Amino acid sequence: MTAPARSAVADLHLHSHHSDGLLSPAALMRLAAERGVGTAALTDHDTTAGCDEAAAACAAAGLRFVPGVEVSAGWDGLSLHVLGLGVDAASPALDAHLAEVRTLRRERLAEIGDRLERRAGLPGRELVAGVCAGTAVPTRLHLARALVALGHARDEAESFKRFLGRGTPGHVPMAWPGIDRAIAALRAAGGVAVLAHPHRYGASGGALRRLVGAFRDAGGQGLEVSMAGMSPRDRDRLATLARGHAMLASTGSDFHDPALPWNPPGRFDKLPADLDHVAATL
Ligand code: AMP
Ligand code: MN
Ligand code: MN
Ligand code: MN
């Protein structure tokens, strides 16, 4: 008897509780398998700590595993996310880069806590201390959840809108290491660098073209072209950019939380047939 063919669905953007996701790497990969995913990447923010556990869970569930990470990076005043796919999770160069970014994250959260205390009358310092005690990768999403738990917002989106997003009391502009450094660290670890959710940076058509050009010139190889909740218009724009810059295309859910129904693992449209999927090169 031949083994059943593996699903062609490649979800290359998944978060576990090693960053701001809520599931363990093992539970996350079991859920991905249940949802019909055939290839799965763990892409926690600024850490590869969950990759060993995720690899074992994928082996048990018959999934192909891709070790990955989502690195915070800066370009032209924007905060960007760069996915590294197929990385060596034990690479010293990548490890050093990620440790530096995590230090910046903690400094930024402390500053956010101060501002929430001074400008919004919230117990910001205590909230941040609680978040930082519970994770090696503190994110604004952890803080958003803590604000909801204390009744300061109805949900995470409202936390961002009132306290954490641009134009709010807790907004802290960030100077992350540049995309050139992020991409160099990912490539030193043998990874393929993919620009995550390019449609979410608020960049106009021309600025997005410049960003994608700069990303490719710095050694970036792919764009995330199809994701959960993306409009057909955004997908078409990104597919056109990938074609125009001769870049690989990626697919992913950006799943964090099983209680949010809109982006379960594996939910996104197929890529246009003429694009080259990054999963085929890993
Ligand atoms: P950080 O990396 O610390 O800036 O935190 C950003 C994380 O918060 C992202 O990776 C998302 O998971 C989440 N996030 C960003 N914006 C929102 C929003 N408006 N509503 C809910 N979650 C968000
Ligand atoms: Mn996140
Ligand atoms: Mn992201
Ligand atoms: Mn993500």
XYZ file of C-alpha atoms and ligand atoms in Angstrom:
308
model
C 0.000 0.000 0.000
C 1.308 3.480 -0.767
C 1.143 6.239 1.817
C -1.571 8.851 1.232
C -0.307 11.946 -0.596
C 0.596 14.768 1.752
C -1.639 17.847 1.577
C -0.227 20.618 -0.626
C -1.339 23.247 1.886
C 1.754 24.989 3.283
C 1.119 27.186 6.328
C 4.427 28.975 6.770
C 3.356 31.515 9.413
C 2.313 30.126 12.811
C 2.834 31.374 16.401
C 3.157 29.343 19.607
C 3.362 30.349 23.262
C 7.105 30.872 22.835
C 6.082 34.331 21.536
C 2.538 35.761 21.403
C 0.628 32.613 20.371
C -1.457 30.742 22.919
C -0.786 27.063 22.068
C 2.292 24.992 22.783
C 4.282 24.095 19.655
C 3.020 20.494 19.901
C -0.653 21.477 20.252
C -0.237 23.977 17.421
C 1.163 21.367 15.033
C -1.555 18.840 15.962
C -4.171 21.508 15.184
C -2.460 22.302 11.866
C -2.580 18.600 10.930
C -6.295 18.422 11.858
C -6.963 21.462 9.677
C -5.459 19.768 6.614
C -2.050 21.455 6.547
C 0.694 19.341 4.904
C 3.737 21.581 5.524
C 3.992 23.804 8.598
C 6.535 26.401 9.731
C 6.821 27.620 13.313
C 7.511 31.366 13.038
C 7.503 32.814 16.527
C 8.529 36.451 16.943
C 12.289 36.751 17.489
C 12.887 33.232 18.840
C 13.398 29.699 17.557
C 12.919 28.184 21.020
C 9.852 26.128 20.024
C 11.337 24.491 16.934
C 12.532 21.219 18.502
C 9.146 20.527 20.087
C 7.329 21.500 16.875
C 9.586 19.229 14.779
C 8.815 16.229 17.006
C 5.058 16.949 16.904
C 5.139 17.260 13.095
C 6.975 13.949 12.775
C 4.315 12.281 14.936
C 1.434 13.856 12.977
C 2.862 13.209 9.489
C 3.481 16.889 8.735
C 6.514 18.271 6.957
C 8.161 20.740 9.360
C 9.955 23.958 8.415
C 11.900 25.636 11.249
C 11.304 29.376 11.108
C 11.158 32.720 12.879
C 9.498 36.136 12.365
C 12.119 38.829 12.938
C 11.309 42.438 13.826
C 13.208 44.835 11.557
C 13.189 48.457 10.465
C 13.238 50.259 7.148
C 12.644 53.935 6.416
C 10.828 54.529 9.697
C 8.568 51.475 9.330
C 8.484 48.479 11.683
C 8.568 45.368 9.502
C 8.416 41.622 10.029
C 10.756 39.314 8.116
C 10.028 35.596 8.074
C 13.052 33.316 8.022
C 12.082 29.889 6.678
C 14.224 26.771 6.797
C 16.627 28.310 9.316
C 19.152 26.390 11.377
C 17.650 27.081 14.802
C 21.082 26.519 16.396
C 22.907 29.110 14.257
C 25.069 31.346 16.511
C 24.732 34.308 14.104
C 20.939 34.121 14.129
C 20.845 33.481 17.866
C 22.937 36.595 18.572
C 20.717 38.722 16.343
C 17.508 37.466 17.947
C 18.908 38.025 21.463
C 19.630 41.648 20.513
C 16.091 42.132 19.208
C 14.579 40.592 22.353
C 16.559 43.071 24.481
C 15.091 45.917 22.405
C 11.633 44.415 22.917
C 12.026 44.472 26.707
C 13.320 48.071 26.635
C 10.415 49.096 24.428
C 7.824 47.426 26.654
C 9.286 49.176 29.711
C 8.919 52.505 27.892
C 5.331 51.627 26.923
C 4.597 50.812 30.576
C 5.995 54.196 31.683
C 3.897 56.036 29.131
C 0.706 54.186 30.055
C 1.364 55.112 33.666
C 2.090 58.800 32.967
C -0.324 59.494 30.155
C -3.233 57.099 30.657
C -3.279 56.607 34.425
C -2.927 52.840 34.023
C -0.725 50.555 36.168
C 1.617 50.252 33.182
C 4.817 49.343 35.029
C 3.166 46.536 36.952
C 1.480 45.215 33.810
C 4.768 45.184 31.922
C 6.583 43.508 34.812
C 3.930 40.768 34.746
C 4.234 40.292 30.980
C 8.047 40.193 31.067
C 8.033 37.661 33.922
C 5.942 35.304 31.811
C 7.749 35.258 28.477
C 11.173 35.594 26.877
C 9.570 37.473 23.961
C 7.306 40.186 25.345
C 5.035 41.708 22.688
C 2.396 44.395 22.592
C -0.154 41.600 22.126
C 0.709 40.244 25.600
C 0.111 43.726 26.966
C -3.123 44.067 24.966
C -4.392 40.834 26.559
C -3.386 42.031 30.040
C -5.341 45.272 29.497
C -8.406 43.227 28.490
C -8.030 40.998 31.564
C -8.086 44.107 33.791
C -11.186 45.439 32.050
C -9.517 48.409 30.324
C -10.569 47.192 26.867
C -13.176 44.776 25.550
C -10.774 42.942 23.267
C -7.224 43.070 21.930
C -8.168 45.234 18.969
C -9.580 47.853 21.358
C -6.394 47.715 23.466
C -4.395 48.614 20.352
C -6.869 51.292 19.309
C -6.970 53.027 22.694
C -3.588 52.367 24.296
C -0.931 50.766 22.102
C -1.326 51.725 18.451
C -0.045 54.801 16.645
C -1.500 58.035 18.023
C -2.320 56.538 21.459
C -0.741 57.238 24.890
C 1.321 54.032 24.856
C 2.717 54.298 21.340
C 6.520 54.039 21.253
C 8.189 54.403 17.835
C 10.808 51.672 17.399
C 14.233 51.625 15.804
C 14.680 47.897 15.141
C 17.871 46.670 13.458
C 17.536 47.318 9.710
C 16.250 44.771 7.200
C 19.783 44.329 5.847
C 20.953 43.002 9.221
C 17.844 40.842 9.750
C 18.174 39.279 6.300
C 21.929 38.713 6.731
C 21.316 36.894 10.038
C 18.597 34.721 8.508
C 20.707 33.855 5.480
C 23.726 33.089 7.679
C 21.445 30.496 9.315
C 20.628 28.996 5.898
C 17.127 30.469 5.823
C 15.059 32.036 3.063
C 13.972 35.596 3.953
C 10.328 36.423 3.186
C 8.701 39.811 3.798
C 5.684 39.097 6.046
C 2.250 40.629 5.347
C 3.513 43.448 3.076
C -0.036 44.824 2.796
C -0.179 45.660 6.521
C 2.506 48.358 6.689
C 0.264 51.172 5.519
C 2.642 51.808 2.599
C 1.145 53.350 -0.540
C 1.675 51.683 -3.927
C 4.914 53.530 -4.646
C 6.319 53.110 -1.144
C 5.498 49.400 -1.185
C 7.348 48.993 -4.493
C 10.365 50.770 -3.010
C 10.184 48.610 0.100
C 10.022 45.384 -1.897
C 12.929 46.570 -4.074
C 15.019 47.409 -0.984
C 14.091 44.080 0.615
C 15.199 42.162 -2.463
C 18.393 44.223 -2.822
C 19.250 43.342 0.804
C 19.014 39.619 -0.025
C 15.312 38.998 0.631
C 13.934 36.221 -1.552
C 10.176 36.095 -1.049
C 6.903 37.861 -0.280
C 3.951 36.609 1.709
C 1.282 36.746 -1.001
C -1.715 34.831 0.376
C -2.944 35.008 3.978
C -6.149 34.609 5.956
C -8.448 37.591 5.735
C -6.567 39.232 2.869
C -8.651 41.011 0.253
C -8.413 39.740 -3.347
C -7.165 43.217 -4.269
C -4.231 43.023 -1.836
C -3.421 39.503 -3.005
C -3.368 40.628 -6.632
C -1.096 43.589 -5.779
C 1.333 41.334 -3.931
C 1.284 38.688 -6.657
C 2.114 41.422 -9.169
C 4.988 42.661 -6.959
C 6.361 39.115 -6.594
C 6.268 38.642 -10.381
C 7.779 42.050 -11.097
C 10.682 41.469 -8.692
C 11.129 37.772 -9.606
C 10.568 36.740 -5.992
C 9.221 33.580 -4.397
C 5.721 33.621 -2.902
C 4.595 32.314 0.480
C 1.315 31.404 2.183
C 0.397 31.474 5.872
C -2.333 32.086 8.404
C -0.428 34.140 11.051
C -2.371 32.026 13.537
C -2.025 32.998 17.234
C -5.183 32.117 19.141
C -7.660 29.219 18.777
C -10.452 31.446 20.173
C -10.256 33.728 17.120
C -12.190 32.011 14.336
C -10.997 33.979 11.324
C -7.472 32.657 10.761
C -7.167 28.984 11.732
C -4.056 27.176 10.473
C -4.314 26.458 6.759
C -6.973 29.041 5.898
C -5.851 31.135 2.923
C -6.359 31.063 -0.822
C -4.070 29.166 -3.155
C -1.339 31.101 -4.923
C -1.768 32.024 -8.592
C -0.331 29.068 -10.545
C 2.502 31.007 -12.207
C 4.155 32.010 -8.909
C 6.899 29.863 -7.370
C 5.990 28.744 -3.850
C 8.813 29.136 -1.355
C 7.841 25.756 0.152
C 9.094 24.035 -3.001
C 12.585 25.462 -2.479
C 13.027 24.533 1.203
P 4.859 43.780 18.720
O 5.609 42.764 17.899
O 5.321 43.819 20.138
O 4.775 45.117 18.068
O 3.377 43.225 18.838
C 2.671 43.120 17.662
C 1.792 41.871 17.670
O 0.515 42.239 18.130
C 1.612 41.370 16.261
O 2.508 40.342 15.972
C 0.204 40.872 16.256
O 0.174 39.529 16.706
C -0.494 41.710 17.291
N -1.259 42.867 16.784
C -0.781 43.944 16.141
N -1.759 44.830 15.883
C -2.888 44.298 16.413
C -4.250 44.724 16.488
N -4.663 45.895 15.979
N -5.146 43.903 17.103
C -4.744 42.725 17.631
N -3.475 42.263 17.575
C -2.564 43.039 16.975
Mn 2.099 38.326 16.757
Mn 3.805 39.929 11.825
Mn 3.099 36.725 12.694
